[in-house]
mmCIF file of C-alpha atoms and ligand atoms in Angstrom:
data_model
loop_
_atom_site.group_PDB
_atom_site.id
_atom_site.type_symbol
_atom_site.label_atom_id
_atom_site.label_comp_id
_atom_site.label_asym_id
_atom_site.label_seq_id
_atom_site.Cartn_x
_atom_site.Cartn_y
_atom_site.Cartn_z
ATOM 1 C CA MET L 1 11.536 -33.801 -22.425
ATOM 2 C CA SER L 2 9.286 -34.375 -25.437
ATOM 3 C CA ILE L 3 7.913 -32.818 -28.557
ATOM 4 C CA LEU L 4 4.153 -32.352 -28.388
ATOM 5 C CA PRO L 5 1.681 -32.443 -31.266
ATOM 6 C CA ILE L 6 0.528 -28.570 -32.135
ATOM 7 C CA ILE L 7 -2.918 -28.148 -32.662
ATOM 8 C CA THR L 8 -4.014 -26.242 -35.604
ATOM 9 C CA ILE L 9 -7.205 -24.419 -36.802
ATOM 10 C CA PRO L 10 -10.034 -25.084 -37.035
ATOM 11 C CA ASP L 11 -9.780 -27.407 -33.773
ATOM 12 C CA PRO L 12 -12.358 -25.596 -31.473
ATOM 13 C CA VAL L 13 -9.804 -26.079 -28.501
ATOM 14 C CA LEU L 14 -7.941 -23.141 -29.773
ATOM 15 C CA ARG L 15 -11.011 -20.785 -28.816
ATOM 16 C CA LYS L 16 -11.020 -21.917 -25.306
ATOM 17 C CA ILE L 17 -10.390 -19.715 -22.567
ATOM 18 C CA SER L 18 -7.402 -21.053 -20.388
ATOM 19 C CA GLU L 19 -7.615 -21.249 -16.598
ATOM 20 C CA PRO L 20 -5.186 -19.953 -14.278
ATOM 21 C CA VAL L 21 -2.343 -22.425 -12.846
ATOM 22 C CA GLU L 22 -3.016 -22.650 -9.223
ATOM 23 C CA ARG L 23 0.586 -23.798 -8.252
ATOM 24 C CA VAL L 24 3.759 -24.305 -10.010
ATOM 25 C CA ASP L 25 4.423 -27.772 -9.425
ATOM 26 C CA ALA L 26 6.565 -30.598 -11.335
ATOM 27 C CA GLN L 27 3.586 -30.920 -13.867
ATOM 28 C CA THR L 28 3.589 -27.489 -14.776
ATOM 29 C CA LEU L 29 7.748 -27.518 -15.150
ATOM 30 C CA ARG L 30 7.316 -30.733 -17.136
ATOM 31 C CA LEU L 31 4.703 -28.843 -19.368
ATOM 32 C CA MET L 32 6.810 -25.874 -19.876
ATOM 33 C CA ASP L 33 9.947 -27.879 -20.775
ATOM 34 C CA ASP L 34 7.704 -29.794 -23.555
ATOM 35 C CA MET L 35 6.559 -26.806 -24.654
ATOM 36 C CA LEU L 36 9.802 -25.059 -25.242
ATOM 37 C CA GLU L 37 11.124 -28.174 -26.960
ATOM 38 C CA THR L 38 8.125 -28.143 -29.160
ATOM 39 C CA MET L 39 8.629 -24.334 -29.970
ATOM 40 C CA TYR L 40 12.431 -24.945 -30.802
ATOM 41 C CA ALA L 41 11.535 -27.917 -32.909
ATOM 42 C CA ALA L 42 8.695 -26.315 -35.009
ATOM 43 C CA PRO L 43 10.302 -23.903 -35.049
ATOM 44 C CA GLY L 44 8.786 -20.625 -33.328
ATOM 45 C CA VAL L 45 9.174 -17.827 -31.337
ATOM 46 C CA GLY L 46 6.216 -18.540 -28.844
ATOM 47 C CA LEU L 47 3.899 -21.086 -27.823
ATOM 48 C CA ALA L 48 0.876 -21.069 -25.391
ATOM 49 C CA ALA L 49 -0.069 -24.195 -23.299
ATOM 50 C CA ILE L 50 -3.844 -24.297 -25.236
ATOM 51 C CA GLN L 51 -1.812 -24.940 -28.676
ATOM 52 C CA VAL L 52 -0.484 -28.373 -27.243
ATOM 53 C CA GLY L 53 -4.283 -28.993 -25.815
ATOM 54 C CA VAL L 54 -3.587 -27.662 -22.214
ATOM 55 C CA PRO L 55 -6.280 -25.125 -21.207
ATOM 56 C CA ARG L 56 -3.822 -23.542 -18.823
ATOM 57 C CA ARG L 57 -2.352 -19.756 -18.697
ATOM 58 C CA VAL L 58 1.186 -20.847 -19.627
ATOM 59 C CA VAL L 59 3.294 -19.265 -22.333
ATOM 60 C CA VAL L 60 6.903 -19.769 -23.574
ATOM 61 C CA ILE L 61 8.790 -17.415 -25.798
ATOM 62 C CA ASP L 62 12.143 -16.973 -27.153
ATOM 63 C CA THR L 63 12.825 -14.060 -29.556
ATOM 64 C CA SER L 64 16.536 -14.423 -29.607
ATOM 65 C CA GLU L 65 18.235 -14.629 -32.851
ATOM 66 C CA GLU L 66 19.573 -17.961 -34.333
ATOM 67 C CA ASP L 67 23.257 -16.946 -33.917
ATOM 68 C CA GLU L 68 22.424 -15.699 -30.309
ATOM 69 C CA GLU L 69 22.415 -17.812 -27.158
ATOM 70 C CA LYS L 70 18.776 -19.224 -26.340
ATOM 71 C CA SER L 71 16.944 -16.960 -23.911
ATOM 72 C CA PRO L 72 13.806 -18.597 -22.915
ATOM 73 C CA LEU L 73 11.007 -17.054 -21.307
ATOM 74 C CA CYS L 74 8.352 -18.985 -19.357
ATOM 75 C CA LEU L 75 5.111 -17.091 -18.307
ATOM 76 C CA ILE L 76 2.631 -18.572 -15.830
ATOM 77 C CA ASN L 77 -0.736 -16.700 -15.427
ATOM 78 C CA PRO L 78 0.861 -13.732 -17.323
ATOM 79 C CA GLU L 79 -1.292 -10.340 -17.404
ATOM 80 C CA ILE L 80 -0.786 -6.973 -19.062
ATOM 81 C CA VAL L 81 -0.592 -4.222 -16.673
ATOM 82 C CA GLY L 82 0.614 -1.482 -19.034
ATOM 83 C CA LEU L 83 0.744 -0.676 -22.894
ATOM 84 C CA GLY L 84 2.696 1.935 -24.709
ATOM 85 C CA GLN L 85 0.871 4.702 -26.855
ATOM 86 C CA LYS L 86 2.750 4.253 -29.986
ATOM 87 C CA THR L 87 2.232 0.978 -32.102
ATOM 88 C CA ARG L 88 4.195 -1.342 -34.406
ATOM 89 C CA LEU L 89 3.082 -3.077 -37.353
ATOM 90 C CA TYR L 90 4.363 -6.680 -37.775
ATOM 91 C CA GLU L 91 3.529 -9.586 -39.842
ATOM 92 C CA GLU L 92 2.558 -12.352 -37.596
ATOM 93 C CA GLY L 93 2.756 -16.142 -38.181
ATOM 94 C CA CYS L 94 1.317 -18.663 -35.600
ATOM 95 C CA LEU L 95 2.193 -22.313 -35.270
ATOM 96 C CA SER L 96 -1.557 -23.303 -35.149
ATOM 97 C CA ILE L 97 -2.029 -21.764 -38.741
ATOM 98 C CA PRO L 98 0.718 -22.941 -40.578
ATOM 99 C CA ASP L 99 1.888 -20.642 -43.653
ATOM 100 C CA VAL L 100 -0.229 -17.675 -43.049
ATOM 101 C CA ARG L 101 0.975 -14.549 -42.093
ATOM 102 C CA VAL L 102 -1.364 -11.519 -40.724
ATOM 103 C CA GLU L 103 -0.149 -7.844 -40.538
ATOM 104 C CA ILE L 104 -1.033 -6.746 -37.375
ATOM 105 C CA GLU L 105 -0.789 -3.144 -35.370
ATOM 106 C CA ARG L 106 -0.296 -3.569 -31.702
ATOM 107 C CA PRO L 107 1.419 -1.274 -29.019
ATOM 108 C CA GLU L 108 4.983 -1.093 -29.408
ATOM 109 C CA MET L 109 5.320 -1.486 -25.641
ATOM 110 C CA VAL L 110 4.109 -3.671 -23.183
ATOM 111 C CA THR L 111 4.497 -4.646 -19.260
ATOM 112 C CA ILE L 112 3.299 -7.607 -18.005
ATOM 113 C CA ARG L 113 3.105 -9.373 -14.495
ATOM 114 C CA TYR L 114 3.532 -13.089 -14.331
ATOM 115 C CA ILE L 115 4.540 -16.019 -12.097
ATOM 116 C CA ASP L 116 8.185 -17.525 -12.997
ATOM 117 C CA ARG L 117 9.467 -21.111 -12.804
ATOM 118 C CA GLU L 118 10.143 -20.613 -9.215
ATOM 119 C CA GLY L 119 6.896 -19.535 -8.325
ATOM 120 C CA GLN L 120 7.960 -15.645 -7.953
ATOM 121 C CA LEU L 121 5.696 -12.942 -9.149
ATOM 122 C CA GLN L 122 7.860 -10.963 -11.689
ATOM 123 C CA GLU L 123 7.386 -7.764 -13.849
ATOM 124 C CA LEU L 124 8.770 -7.217 -17.263
ATOM 125 C CA SER L 125 8.640 -4.592 -19.690
ATOM 126 C CA ALA L 126 9.310 -5.277 -23.252
ATOM 127 C CA ASP L 127 9.217 -3.693 -26.569
ATOM 128 C CA GLY L 128 9.953 -4.644 -30.481
ATOM 129 C CA LEU L 129 9.479 -8.437 -31.337
ATOM 130 C CA LEU L 130 9.255 -9.590 -27.815
ATOM 131 C CA ALA L 131 6.249 -6.887 -27.102
ATOM 132 C CA THR L 132 4.375 -8.454 -30.198
ATOM 133 C CA ALA L 133 5.245 -12.119 -29.004
ATOM 134 C CA ILE L 134 3.900 -11.451 -25.730
ATOM 135 C CA GLN L 135 0.735 -9.903 -26.881
ATOM 136 C CA HIS L 136 0.331 -12.670 -29.536
ATOM 137 C CA GLU L 137 0.826 -15.599 -27.114
ATOM 138 C CA LEU L 138 -1.546 -13.737 -24.351
ATOM 139 C CA ASP L 139 -4.316 -13.592 -26.984
ATOM 140 C CA HIS L 140 -4.115 -17.430 -27.049
ATOM 141 C CA LEU L 141 -4.968 -17.619 -23.584
ATOM 142 C CA ASP L 142 -8.208 -16.099 -24.393
ATOM 143 C CA GLY L 143 -9.086 -18.068 -27.408
ATOM 144 C CA GLN L 144 -7.918 -15.368 -29.864
ATOM 145 C CA LEU L 145 -6.133 -15.909 -32.884
ATOM 146 C CA ILE L 146 -4.173 -13.777 -35.751
ATOM 147 C CA ILE L 147 -7.008 -14.267 -38.086
ATOM 148 C CA ASP L 148 -9.337 -12.487 -35.891
ATOM 149 C CA PHE L 149 -7.690 -9.254 -36.842
ATOM 150 C CA LEU L 150 -8.815 -9.931 -40.557
ATOM 151 C CA SER L 151 -12.108 -9.362 -42.223
ATOM 152 C CA ARG L 152 -14.657 -11.706 -41.785
ATOM 153 C CA LEU L 153 -14.379 -12.623 -45.416
ATOM 154 C CA LYS L 154 -10.685 -13.351 -45.334
ATOM 155 C CA ARG L 155 -10.734 -15.291 -42.122
ATOM 156 C CA ASP L 156 -13.735 -17.337 -43.576
ATOM 157 C CA MET L 157 -11.343 -18.172 -46.647
ATOM 158 C CA ILE L 158 -8.610 -19.511 -44.444
ATOM 159 C CA ILE L 159 -10.740 -21.521 -42.182
ATOM 160 C CA ARG L 160 -12.313 -22.980 -45.464
ATOM 161 C CA LYS L 161 -8.817 -23.772 -46.680
ATOM 162 C CA PHE L 162 -7.896 -25.668 -43.394
ATOM 163 C CA LYS L 163 -10.853 -27.551 -43.111
ATOM 164 C CA LYS L 164 -10.561 -28.547 -46.646
ATOM 165 C CA ALA L 165 -6.761 -29.790 -46.114
ATOM 166 C CA LYS L 166 -7.891 -31.851 -43.200
ATOM 167 C CA ARG L 167 -10.535 -33.660 -44.921
ATOM 168 C CA GLU L 168 -7.968 -34.637 -47.802
HETATM 169 NI NI1 NI K 201 0.109 -18.153 -32.179
#
């Protein structure tokens, strides 16, 4: 396994729409292992393949607490099939936008369908932090970022700051 470099804004790669995975082969498994290692090292609770430059619909998530056993979740071609009525407000961060937090209101419960590491179709219902993380990571697969929830003015300010930092 290896730690991969994480792409940060304003790299246009992050805006790409990721393509579905056609079959779960050794390359896909390797990618997910590397993504997990990269996510744990960062550290973060979720990572989408596009954040390491791979435009495939692959996501890894682990919302377990530091003192708990790891519970990695690998989602291939995940799709939302149900959203709860109630919403939850949470200050989200993103490994592609270091040191920025955005308060976002999303449905508190989500049901998804996805392919697991064994190539099996699975359904999962989640709430709380896991539901938030799932929705955040699925947004990445469609090129959507947490700064898109901000006003244009605030978003442009953050993008300018990152552009400037990259020049320096
Ligand atoms: Ni993110």
